[in-house]
Short mmCIF file of C-alpha atoms and ligand atoms in Angstrom, two decimals:
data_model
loop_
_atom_site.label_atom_id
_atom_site.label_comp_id
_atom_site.label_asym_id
_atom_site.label_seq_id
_atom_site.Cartn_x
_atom_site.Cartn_y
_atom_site.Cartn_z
CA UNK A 1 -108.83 -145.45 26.61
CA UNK A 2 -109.25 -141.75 25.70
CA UNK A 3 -107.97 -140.76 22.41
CA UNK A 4 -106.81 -137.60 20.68
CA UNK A 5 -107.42 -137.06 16.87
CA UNK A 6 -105.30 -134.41 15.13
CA UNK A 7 -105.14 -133.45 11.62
CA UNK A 8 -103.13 -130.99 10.11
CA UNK A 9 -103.51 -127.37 10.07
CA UNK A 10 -102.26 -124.27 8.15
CA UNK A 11 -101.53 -122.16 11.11
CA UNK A 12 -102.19 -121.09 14.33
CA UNK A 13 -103.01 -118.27 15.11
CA UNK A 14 -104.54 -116.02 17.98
CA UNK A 15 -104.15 -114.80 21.64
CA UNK A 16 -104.65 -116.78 24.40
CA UNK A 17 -103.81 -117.27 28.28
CA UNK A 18 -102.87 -120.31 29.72
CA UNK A 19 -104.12 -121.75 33.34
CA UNK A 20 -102.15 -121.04 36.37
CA UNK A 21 -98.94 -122.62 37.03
CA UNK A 22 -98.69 -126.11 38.33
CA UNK A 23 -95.91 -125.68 40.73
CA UNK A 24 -97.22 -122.46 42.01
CA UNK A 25 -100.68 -123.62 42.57
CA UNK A 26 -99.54 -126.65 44.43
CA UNK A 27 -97.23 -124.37 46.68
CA UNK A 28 -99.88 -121.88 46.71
CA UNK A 29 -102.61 -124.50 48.80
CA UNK A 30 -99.12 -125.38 50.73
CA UNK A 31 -98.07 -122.35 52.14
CA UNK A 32 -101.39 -121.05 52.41
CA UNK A 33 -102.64 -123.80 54.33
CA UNK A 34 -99.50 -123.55 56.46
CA UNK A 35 -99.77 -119.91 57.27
CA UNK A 36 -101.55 -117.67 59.86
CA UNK A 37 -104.85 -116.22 58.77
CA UNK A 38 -106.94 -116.55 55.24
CA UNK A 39 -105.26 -116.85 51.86
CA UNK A 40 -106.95 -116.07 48.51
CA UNK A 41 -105.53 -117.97 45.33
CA UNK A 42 -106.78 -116.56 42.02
CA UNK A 43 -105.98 -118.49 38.59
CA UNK A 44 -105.25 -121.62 40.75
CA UNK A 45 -104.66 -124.41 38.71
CA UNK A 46 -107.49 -126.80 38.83
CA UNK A 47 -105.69 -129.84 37.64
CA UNK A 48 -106.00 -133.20 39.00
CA UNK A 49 -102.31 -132.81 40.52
CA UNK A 50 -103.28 -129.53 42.04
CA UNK A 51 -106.47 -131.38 43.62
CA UNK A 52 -104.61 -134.05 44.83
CA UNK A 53 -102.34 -131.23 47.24
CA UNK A 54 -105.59 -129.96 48.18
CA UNK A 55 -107.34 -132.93 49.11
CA UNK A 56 -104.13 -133.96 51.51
CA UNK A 57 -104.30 -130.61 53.42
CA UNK A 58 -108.61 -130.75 53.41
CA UNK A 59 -107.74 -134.55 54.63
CA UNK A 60 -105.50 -132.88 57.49
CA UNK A 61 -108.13 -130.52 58.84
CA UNK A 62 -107.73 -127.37 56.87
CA UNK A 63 -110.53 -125.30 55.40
CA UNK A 64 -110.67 -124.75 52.15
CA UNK A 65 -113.53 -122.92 50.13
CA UNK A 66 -113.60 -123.04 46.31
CA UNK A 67 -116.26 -120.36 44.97
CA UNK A 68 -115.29 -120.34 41.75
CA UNK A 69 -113.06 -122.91 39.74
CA UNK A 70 -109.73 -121.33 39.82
CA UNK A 71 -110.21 -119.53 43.11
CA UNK A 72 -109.33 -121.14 46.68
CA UNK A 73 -110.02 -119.56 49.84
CA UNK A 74 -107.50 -121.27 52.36
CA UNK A 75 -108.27 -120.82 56.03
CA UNK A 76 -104.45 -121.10 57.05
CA UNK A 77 -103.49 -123.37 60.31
CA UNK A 78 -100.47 -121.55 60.81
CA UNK A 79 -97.31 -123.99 61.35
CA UNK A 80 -98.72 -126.11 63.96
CA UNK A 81 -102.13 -126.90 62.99
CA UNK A 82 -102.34 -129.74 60.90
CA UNK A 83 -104.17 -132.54 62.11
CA UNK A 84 -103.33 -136.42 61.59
CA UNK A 85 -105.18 -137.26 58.36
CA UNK A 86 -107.92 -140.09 59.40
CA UNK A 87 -107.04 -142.26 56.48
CA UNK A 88 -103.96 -143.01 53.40
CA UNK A 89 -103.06 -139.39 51.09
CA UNK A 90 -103.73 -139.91 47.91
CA UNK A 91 -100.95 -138.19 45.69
CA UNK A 92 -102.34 -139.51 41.85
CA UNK A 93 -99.71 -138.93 39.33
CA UNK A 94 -98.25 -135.82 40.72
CA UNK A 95 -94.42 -136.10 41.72
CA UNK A 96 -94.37 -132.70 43.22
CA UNK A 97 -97.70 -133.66 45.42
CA UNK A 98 -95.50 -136.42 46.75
CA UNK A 99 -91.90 -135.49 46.98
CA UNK A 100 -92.88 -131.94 48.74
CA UNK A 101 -95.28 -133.57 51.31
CA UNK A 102 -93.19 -135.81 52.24
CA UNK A 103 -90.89 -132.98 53.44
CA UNK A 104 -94.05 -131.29 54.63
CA UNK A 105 -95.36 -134.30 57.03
CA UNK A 106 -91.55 -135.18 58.10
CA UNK A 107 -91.99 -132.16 59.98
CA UNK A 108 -95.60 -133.32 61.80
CA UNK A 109 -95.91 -135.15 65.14
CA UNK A 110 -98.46 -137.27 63.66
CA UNK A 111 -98.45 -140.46 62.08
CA UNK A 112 -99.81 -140.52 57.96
CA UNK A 113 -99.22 -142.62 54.82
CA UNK A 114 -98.94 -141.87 51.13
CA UNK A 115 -99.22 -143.66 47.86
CA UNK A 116 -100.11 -142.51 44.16
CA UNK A 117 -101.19 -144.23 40.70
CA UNK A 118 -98.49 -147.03 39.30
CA UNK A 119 -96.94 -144.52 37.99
CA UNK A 120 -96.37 -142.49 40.83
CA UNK A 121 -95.43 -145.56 42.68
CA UNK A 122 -92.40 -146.18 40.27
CA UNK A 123 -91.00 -143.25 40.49
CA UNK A 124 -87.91 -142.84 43.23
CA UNK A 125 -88.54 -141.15 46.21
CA UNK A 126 -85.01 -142.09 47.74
CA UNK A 127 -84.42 -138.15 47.07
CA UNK A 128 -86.52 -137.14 49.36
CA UNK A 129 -86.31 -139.62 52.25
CA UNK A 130 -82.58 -139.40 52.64
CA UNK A 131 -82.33 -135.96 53.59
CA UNK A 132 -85.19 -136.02 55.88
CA UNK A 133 -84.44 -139.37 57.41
CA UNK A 134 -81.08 -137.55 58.34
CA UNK A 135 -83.24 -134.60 59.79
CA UNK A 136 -84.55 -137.74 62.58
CA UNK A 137 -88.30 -138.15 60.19
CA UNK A 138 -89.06 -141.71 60.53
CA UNK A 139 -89.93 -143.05 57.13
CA UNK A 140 -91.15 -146.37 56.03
CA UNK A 141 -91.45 -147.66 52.14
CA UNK A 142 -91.33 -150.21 49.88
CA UNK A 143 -87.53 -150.27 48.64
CA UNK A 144 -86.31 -149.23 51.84
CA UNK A 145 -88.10 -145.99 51.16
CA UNK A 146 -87.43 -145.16 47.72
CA UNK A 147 -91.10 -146.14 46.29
CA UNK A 148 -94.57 -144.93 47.38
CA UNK A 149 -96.72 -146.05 49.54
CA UNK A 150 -94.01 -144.40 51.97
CA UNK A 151 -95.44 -144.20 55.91
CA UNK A 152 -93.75 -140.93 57.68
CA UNK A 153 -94.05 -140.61 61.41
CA UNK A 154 -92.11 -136.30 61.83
CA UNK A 155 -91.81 -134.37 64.33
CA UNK A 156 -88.52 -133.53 66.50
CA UNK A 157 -86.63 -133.01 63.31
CA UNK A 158 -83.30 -131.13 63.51
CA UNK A 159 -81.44 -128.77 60.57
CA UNK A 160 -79.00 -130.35 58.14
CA UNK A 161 -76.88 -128.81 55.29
CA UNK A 162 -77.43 -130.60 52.55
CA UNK A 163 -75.87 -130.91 49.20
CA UNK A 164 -78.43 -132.26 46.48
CA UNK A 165 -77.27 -134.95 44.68
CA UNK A 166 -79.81 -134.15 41.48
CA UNK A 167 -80.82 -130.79 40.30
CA UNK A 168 -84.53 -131.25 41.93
CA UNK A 169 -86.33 -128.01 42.61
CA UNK A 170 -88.76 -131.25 44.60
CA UNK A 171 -85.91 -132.22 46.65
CA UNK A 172 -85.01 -128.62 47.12
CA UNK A 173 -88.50 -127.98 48.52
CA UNK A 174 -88.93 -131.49 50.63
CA UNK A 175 -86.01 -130.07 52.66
CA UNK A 176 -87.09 -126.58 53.22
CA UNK A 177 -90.54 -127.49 53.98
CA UNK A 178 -88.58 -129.70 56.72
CA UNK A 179 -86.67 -127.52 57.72
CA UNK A 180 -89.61 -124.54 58.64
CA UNK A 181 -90.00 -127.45 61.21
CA UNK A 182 -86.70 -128.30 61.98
CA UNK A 183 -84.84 -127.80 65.31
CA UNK A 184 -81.87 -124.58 64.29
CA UNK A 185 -81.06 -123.98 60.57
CA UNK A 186 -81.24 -125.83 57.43
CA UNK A 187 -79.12 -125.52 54.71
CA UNK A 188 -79.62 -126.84 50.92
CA UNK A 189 -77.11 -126.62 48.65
CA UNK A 190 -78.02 -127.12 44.76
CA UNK A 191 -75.32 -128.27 42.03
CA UNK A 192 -77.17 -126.38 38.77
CA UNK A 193 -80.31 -123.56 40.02
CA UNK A 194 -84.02 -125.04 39.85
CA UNK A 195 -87.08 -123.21 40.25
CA UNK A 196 -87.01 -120.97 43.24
CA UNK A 197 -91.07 -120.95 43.88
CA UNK A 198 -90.99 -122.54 47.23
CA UNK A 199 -88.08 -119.77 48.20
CA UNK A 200 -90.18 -116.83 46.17
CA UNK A 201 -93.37 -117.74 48.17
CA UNK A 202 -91.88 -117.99 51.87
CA UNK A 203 -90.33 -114.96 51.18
CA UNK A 204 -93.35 -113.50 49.95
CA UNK A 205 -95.11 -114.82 53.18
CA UNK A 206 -92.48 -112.91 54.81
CA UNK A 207 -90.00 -115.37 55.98
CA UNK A 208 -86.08 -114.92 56.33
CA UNK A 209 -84.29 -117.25 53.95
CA UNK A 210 -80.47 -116.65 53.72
CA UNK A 211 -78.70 -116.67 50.17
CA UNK A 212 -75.25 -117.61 49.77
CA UNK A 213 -73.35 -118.49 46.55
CA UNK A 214 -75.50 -116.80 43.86
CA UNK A 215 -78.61 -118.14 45.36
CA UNK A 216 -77.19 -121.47 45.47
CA UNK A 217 -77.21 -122.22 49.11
CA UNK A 218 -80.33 -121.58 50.85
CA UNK A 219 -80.93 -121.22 54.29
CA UNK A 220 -84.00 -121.67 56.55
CA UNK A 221 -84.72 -120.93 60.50
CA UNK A 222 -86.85 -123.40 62.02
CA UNK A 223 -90.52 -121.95 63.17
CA UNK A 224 -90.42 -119.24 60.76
CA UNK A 225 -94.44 -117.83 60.94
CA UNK A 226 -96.22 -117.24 57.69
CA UNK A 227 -98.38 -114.45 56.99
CA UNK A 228 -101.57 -114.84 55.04
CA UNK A 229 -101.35 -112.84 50.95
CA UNK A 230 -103.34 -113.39 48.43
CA UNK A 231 -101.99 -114.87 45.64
CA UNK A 232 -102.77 -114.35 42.04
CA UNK A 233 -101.03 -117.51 40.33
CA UNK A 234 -98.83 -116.73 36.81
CA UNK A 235 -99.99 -118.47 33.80
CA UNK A 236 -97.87 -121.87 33.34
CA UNK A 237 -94.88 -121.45 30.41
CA UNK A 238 -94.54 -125.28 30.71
CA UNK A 239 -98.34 -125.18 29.04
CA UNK A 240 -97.08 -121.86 26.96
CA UNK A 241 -94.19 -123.85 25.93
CA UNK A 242 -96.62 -126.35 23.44
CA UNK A 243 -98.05 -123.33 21.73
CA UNK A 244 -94.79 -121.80 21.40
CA UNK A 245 -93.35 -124.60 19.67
CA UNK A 246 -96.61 -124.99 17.76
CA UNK A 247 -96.39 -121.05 16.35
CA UNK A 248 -92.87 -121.63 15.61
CA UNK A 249 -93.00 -124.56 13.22
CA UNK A 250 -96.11 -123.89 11.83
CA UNK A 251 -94.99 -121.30 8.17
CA UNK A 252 -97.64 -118.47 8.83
CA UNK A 253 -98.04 -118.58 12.66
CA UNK A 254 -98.69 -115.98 15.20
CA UNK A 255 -99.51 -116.62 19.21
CA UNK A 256 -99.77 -113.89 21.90
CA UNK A 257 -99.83 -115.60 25.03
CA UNK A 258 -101.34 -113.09 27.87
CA UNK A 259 -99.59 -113.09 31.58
CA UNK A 260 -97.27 -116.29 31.93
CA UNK A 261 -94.40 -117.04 34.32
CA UNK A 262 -91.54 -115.47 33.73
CA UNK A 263 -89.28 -116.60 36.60
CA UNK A 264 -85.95 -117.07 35.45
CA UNK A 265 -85.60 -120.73 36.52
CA UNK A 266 -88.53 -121.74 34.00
CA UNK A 267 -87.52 -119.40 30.62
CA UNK A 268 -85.34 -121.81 29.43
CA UNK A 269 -87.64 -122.63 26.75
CA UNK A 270 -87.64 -118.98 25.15
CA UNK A 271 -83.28 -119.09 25.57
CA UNK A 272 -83.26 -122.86 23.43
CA UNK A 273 -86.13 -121.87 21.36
CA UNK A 274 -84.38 -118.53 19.77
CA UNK A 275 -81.30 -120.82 20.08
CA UNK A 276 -82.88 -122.32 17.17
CA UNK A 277 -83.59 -119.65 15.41
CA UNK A 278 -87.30 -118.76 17.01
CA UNK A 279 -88.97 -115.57 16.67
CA UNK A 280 -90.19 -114.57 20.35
CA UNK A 281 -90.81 -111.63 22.07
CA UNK A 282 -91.74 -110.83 25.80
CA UNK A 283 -93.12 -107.73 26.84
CA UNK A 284 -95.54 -106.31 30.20
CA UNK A 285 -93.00 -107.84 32.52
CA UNK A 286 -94.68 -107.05 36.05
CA UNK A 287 -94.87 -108.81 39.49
CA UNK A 288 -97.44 -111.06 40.90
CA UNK A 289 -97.43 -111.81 43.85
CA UNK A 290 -93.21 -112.38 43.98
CA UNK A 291 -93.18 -113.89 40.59
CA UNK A 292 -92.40 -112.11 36.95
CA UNK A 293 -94.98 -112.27 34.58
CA UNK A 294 -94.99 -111.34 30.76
CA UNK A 295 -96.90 -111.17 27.55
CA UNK A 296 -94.46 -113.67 25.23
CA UNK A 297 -95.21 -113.35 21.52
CA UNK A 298 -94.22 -115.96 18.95
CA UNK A 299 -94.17 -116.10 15.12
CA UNK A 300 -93.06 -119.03 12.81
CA UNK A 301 -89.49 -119.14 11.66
CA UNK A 302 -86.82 -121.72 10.30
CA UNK A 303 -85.72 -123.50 13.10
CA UNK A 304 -82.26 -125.37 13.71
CA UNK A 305 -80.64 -127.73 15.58
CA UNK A 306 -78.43 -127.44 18.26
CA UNK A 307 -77.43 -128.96 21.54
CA UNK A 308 -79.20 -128.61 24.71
CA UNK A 309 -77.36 -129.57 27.52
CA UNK A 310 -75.59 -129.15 31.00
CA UNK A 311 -77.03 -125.83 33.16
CA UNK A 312 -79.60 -125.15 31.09
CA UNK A 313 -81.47 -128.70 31.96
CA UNK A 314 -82.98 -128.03 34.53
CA UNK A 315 -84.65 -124.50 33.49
CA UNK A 316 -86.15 -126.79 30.32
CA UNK A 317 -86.74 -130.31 32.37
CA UNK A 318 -90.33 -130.13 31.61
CA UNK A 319 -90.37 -128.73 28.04
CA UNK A 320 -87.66 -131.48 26.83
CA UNK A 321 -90.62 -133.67 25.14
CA UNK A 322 -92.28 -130.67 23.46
CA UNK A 323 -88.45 -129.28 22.28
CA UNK A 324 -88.34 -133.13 20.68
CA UNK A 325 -90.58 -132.15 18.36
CA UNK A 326 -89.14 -129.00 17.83
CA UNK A 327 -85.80 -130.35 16.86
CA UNK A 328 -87.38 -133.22 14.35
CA UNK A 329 -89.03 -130.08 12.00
CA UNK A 330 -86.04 -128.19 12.82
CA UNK A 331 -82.84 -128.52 10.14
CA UNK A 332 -79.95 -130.70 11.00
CA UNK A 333 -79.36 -132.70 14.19
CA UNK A 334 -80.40 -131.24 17.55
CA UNK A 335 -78.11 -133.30 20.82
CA UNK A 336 -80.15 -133.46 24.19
CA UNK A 337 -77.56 -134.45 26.72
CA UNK A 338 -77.12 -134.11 30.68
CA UNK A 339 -81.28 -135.37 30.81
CA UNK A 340 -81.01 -138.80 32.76
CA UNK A 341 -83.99 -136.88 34.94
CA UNK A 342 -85.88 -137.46 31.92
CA UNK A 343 -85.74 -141.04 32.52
CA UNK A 344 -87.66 -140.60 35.96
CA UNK A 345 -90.68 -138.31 35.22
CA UNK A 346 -94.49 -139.55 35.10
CA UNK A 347 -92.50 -141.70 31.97
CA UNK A 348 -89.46 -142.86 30.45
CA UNK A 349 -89.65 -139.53 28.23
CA UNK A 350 -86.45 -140.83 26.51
CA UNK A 351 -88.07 -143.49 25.59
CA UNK A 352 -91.16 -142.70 25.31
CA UNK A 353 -90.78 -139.81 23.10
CA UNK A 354 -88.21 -141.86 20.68
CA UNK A 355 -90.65 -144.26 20.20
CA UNK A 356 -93.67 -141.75 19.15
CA UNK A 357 -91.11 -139.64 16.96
CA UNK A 358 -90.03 -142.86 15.60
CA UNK A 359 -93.81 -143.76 14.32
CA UNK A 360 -94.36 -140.48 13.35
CA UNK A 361 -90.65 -141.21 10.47
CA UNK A 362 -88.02 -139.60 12.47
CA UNK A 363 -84.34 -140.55 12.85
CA UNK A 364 -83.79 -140.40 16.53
CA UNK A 365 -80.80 -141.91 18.92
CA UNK A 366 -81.12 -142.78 22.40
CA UNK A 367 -78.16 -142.61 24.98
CA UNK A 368 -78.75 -142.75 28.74
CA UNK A 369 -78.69 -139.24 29.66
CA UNK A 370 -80.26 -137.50 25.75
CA UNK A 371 -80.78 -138.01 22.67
CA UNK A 372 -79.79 -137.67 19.09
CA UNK A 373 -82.49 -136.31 16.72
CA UNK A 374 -82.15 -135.06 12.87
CA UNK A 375 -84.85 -133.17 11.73
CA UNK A 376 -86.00 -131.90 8.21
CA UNK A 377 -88.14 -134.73 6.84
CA UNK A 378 -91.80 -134.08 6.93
CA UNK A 379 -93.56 -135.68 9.54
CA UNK A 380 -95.89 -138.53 9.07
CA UNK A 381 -99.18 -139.07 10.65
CA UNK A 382 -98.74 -142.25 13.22
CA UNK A 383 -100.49 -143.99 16.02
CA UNK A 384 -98.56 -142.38 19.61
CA UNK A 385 -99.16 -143.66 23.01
CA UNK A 386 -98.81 -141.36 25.63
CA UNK A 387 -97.69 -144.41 27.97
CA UNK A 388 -99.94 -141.95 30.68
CA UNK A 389 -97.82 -138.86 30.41
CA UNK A 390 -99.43 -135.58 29.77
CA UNK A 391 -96.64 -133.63 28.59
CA UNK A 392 -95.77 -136.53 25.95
CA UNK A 393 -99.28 -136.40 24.74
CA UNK A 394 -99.77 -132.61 24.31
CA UNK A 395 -96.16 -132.87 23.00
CA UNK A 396 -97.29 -135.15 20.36
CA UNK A 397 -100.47 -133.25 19.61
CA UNK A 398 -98.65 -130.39 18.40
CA UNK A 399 -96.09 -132.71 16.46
CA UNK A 400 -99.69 -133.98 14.70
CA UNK A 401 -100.11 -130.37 13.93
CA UNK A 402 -97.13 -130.47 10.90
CA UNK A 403 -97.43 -134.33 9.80
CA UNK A 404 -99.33 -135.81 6.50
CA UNK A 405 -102.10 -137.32 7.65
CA UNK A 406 -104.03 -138.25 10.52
CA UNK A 407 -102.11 -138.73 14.31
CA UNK A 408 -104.01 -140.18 16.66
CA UNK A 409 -102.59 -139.59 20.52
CA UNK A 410 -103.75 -142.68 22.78
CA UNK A 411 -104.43 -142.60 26.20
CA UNK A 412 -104.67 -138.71 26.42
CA UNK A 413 -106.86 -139.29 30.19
CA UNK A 414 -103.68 -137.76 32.09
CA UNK A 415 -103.74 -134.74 29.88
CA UNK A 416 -105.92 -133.57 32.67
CA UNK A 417 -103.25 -133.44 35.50
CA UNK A 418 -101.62 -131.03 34.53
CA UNK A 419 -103.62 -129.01 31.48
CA UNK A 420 -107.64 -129.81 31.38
CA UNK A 421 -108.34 -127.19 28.61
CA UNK A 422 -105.50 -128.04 26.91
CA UNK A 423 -107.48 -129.63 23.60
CA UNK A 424 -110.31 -126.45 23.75
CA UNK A 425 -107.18 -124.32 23.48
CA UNK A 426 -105.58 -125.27 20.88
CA UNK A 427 -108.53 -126.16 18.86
CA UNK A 428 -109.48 -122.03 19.07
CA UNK A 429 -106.07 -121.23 17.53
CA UNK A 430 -105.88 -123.87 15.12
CA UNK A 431 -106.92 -122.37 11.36
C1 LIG B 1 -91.30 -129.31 39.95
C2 LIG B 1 -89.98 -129.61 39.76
C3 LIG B 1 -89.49 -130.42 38.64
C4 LIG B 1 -90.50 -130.52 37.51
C5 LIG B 1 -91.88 -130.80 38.03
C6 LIG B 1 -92.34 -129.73 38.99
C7 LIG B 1 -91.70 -128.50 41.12
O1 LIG B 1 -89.21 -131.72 39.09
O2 LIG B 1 -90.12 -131.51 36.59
O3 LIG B 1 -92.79 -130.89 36.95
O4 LIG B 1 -92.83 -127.99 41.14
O5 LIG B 1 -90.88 -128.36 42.02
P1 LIG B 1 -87.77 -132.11 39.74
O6 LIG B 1 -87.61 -131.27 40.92
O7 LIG B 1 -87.88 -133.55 40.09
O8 LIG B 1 -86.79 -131.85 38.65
#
């Protein structure tokens, strides 16, 4: 098992960029593989989730050259060109491989299968194959569908409205994707906003989508065409968002962080961060290719607690664990509610991150949907398992950062799925 050893540092301190977003990389090799002509991705994400889209789409007869590490030259299909993949897709440990193909090969006359690591396989899927079982996509699984390996035999689909049950920018996508192939319109309603990538990128591949409500309700005409753009992919706040918190509760800090995402589904972290009392500036807003991107500087500053809950959840849903750690240097209690999602990611990060805090000396209480922590005590150096979840063990990395001692992350292999340079990074800003 891979381990991490951290020790503590003064400060950090230094300018960096992160790798490309996660969820626009994987929608980047999506979209581009589904649209006419040749797509060039720049700052593509080469994480093992990110691979694992690729592989599906190389698996399903589309060309894709990759001359340097984080560029892909996609030789689009257009909408009707996939080909039946000759064998099972593997989808690893990445939820938004799985939950957006399945919407993807709902729509394909062609018969495939899917499965993913045991953690992948625990994870519901129910999400996804109700809506598109109601579009007429045949879909097989283990629980009646709601657990990987799933078996999807598409094609003839017709539009739906649908109202999400959970605030899943996945779900959200699953159903679009279906609905490019779908007989007449599609409809998705969402309850709270999530990220709007998959709607910024068909957009920005010049399809129609109709907005209704504040962007709430989307709409989609079957057989919209795609047409081929380059695509220069953001930096990734959710990997920002580890730094950030590292600059902030570190006395002396200072991080410039060079072109991340700035879409206004993912800044959540900057809004709960100066919540607390952060110090954070963005600057350089500009557009690439349909998304905002920004310069975001942090320095250190006393943080508080506060709550975190309801709308803002799911603009922060992947920056909860590394916000844990956050709120146990931070003064006074900080309340996560409205996070039952958190329950259902690559692991129980409730759990999960209550037990590592716990090691590491910290008062924290667990409820279904959140969690109580109180923060002010110095951390202690502790043993954490990662239980295979990247963001839990960068999250804990950074918590190693502040503590007395020696903290030593186990089973830090997944770090890689999302973040490969992730330990090279923060090493160079560490002093
Ligand atoms: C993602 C959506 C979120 C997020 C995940 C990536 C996406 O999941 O947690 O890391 O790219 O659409 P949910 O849609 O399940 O909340």
């Amino acid at each position: 098992m891979n381990r991490m050893h951290i020790m503590p540092v003064k400060r950090i301190d230094g300018e960096i960029r992160v790798q490309g977003d996660k969820s626009i990389s994987h929608r980047a090799v999506i979209f581009g593989s589904i649209a006419n002509g040749a797509v060039t991705v720049t700052n593509f994400l080469h994480s093992d989730d990110c691979i694992a889209t690729m592989m599906v789409f190389k698996a399903m007869g589309v060309s894709i050259e990759e001359p340097r590490r984080d560029t892909l030259e996609i030789h689009g299909k257009g909408l009707n060109g996939l080909t039946e993949p000759p064998d099972i897709l593997e989808m690893g440990n990445s939820g938004t491989s799985a939950r957006l193909l399945c919407g993807l090969l709902s729509g394909q006359p062609f018969f495939s299968v899917m499965t993913g690591d045991s953690s992948l396989r625990r994870r519901p899927m129910k999400r996804v194959v109700e809506p598109l079982r109601l579009m007429g996509a045949n879909i097989w699984g283990r629980s009646d569908g709601d657990h990987l390996p799933l078996a999807v035999k598409g094609g003839g689909l017709k539009g739906i409205s649908y109202r999400l049950p959970v605030a899943s920018a996945q779900v959200k996508s699953a159903v679009l994707l279906a609905g490019l192939y779908a007989e007449g319109k599609t409809s998705v309603e969402e309850a709270a906003p999530t990220r709007d990538h998959t709607e910024r990128m068909l957009r920005y591949f010049g399809a129609s989508l109709e907005l209704e409500k504040d962007g709430k309700v989307i709409t989609i005409k079957g057989g919209e065409r795609l047409y081929a753009r380059d695509i220069e992919v953001p930096g990734d706040i959710s990997t920002a968002a580890f730094f950030m918190v590292g600059a902030s509760i570190l006395d002396g800090s200072e991080i410039m962080i060079k072109d991340a995402g700035l879409n206004p589904a993912r800044t959540g972290i900057i809004d709960v961060l100066k919540e607390m009392g952060a110090s954070i500036d963005v600057s350089n807003i500009r557009d690439r290719s349909g998304e905002p991107v920004g310069d975001i500087y942090v320095r250190s500053s006393c943080l508080k607690g506060i709550e975190i809950s309801g709308e803002i959840i799911p603009r922060v849903v992947d920056e909860l664990p590394v916000l844990c750690v956050a709120a146990a240097v931070a003064d006074g209690e900080t309340l996560i509610k409205d996070a039952a999602e958190l329950r259902v990611k690559e692991s129980d990060r409730i759990a999960v991150m209550a037990e590592c805090l716990s090691a590491m000396g910290v008062k924290v209480e667990v409820f279904d949907d959140g969690m109580r922590i109180t923060g002010g005590k110095r951390l202690k150096g502790a043993i954490c398992n990662s239980h295979g979840d990247h963001r839990i063990a960068m999250s804990m990395a950074i918590a190693g950062l502040v503590a007395d001692g020696e903290t030593i992350i186990e089973d830090t292999e997944c770090i890689k799925t999302s973040f490969p340079g992730f330990e090279e990074t923060l090493r160079s800003i560490c002093k």
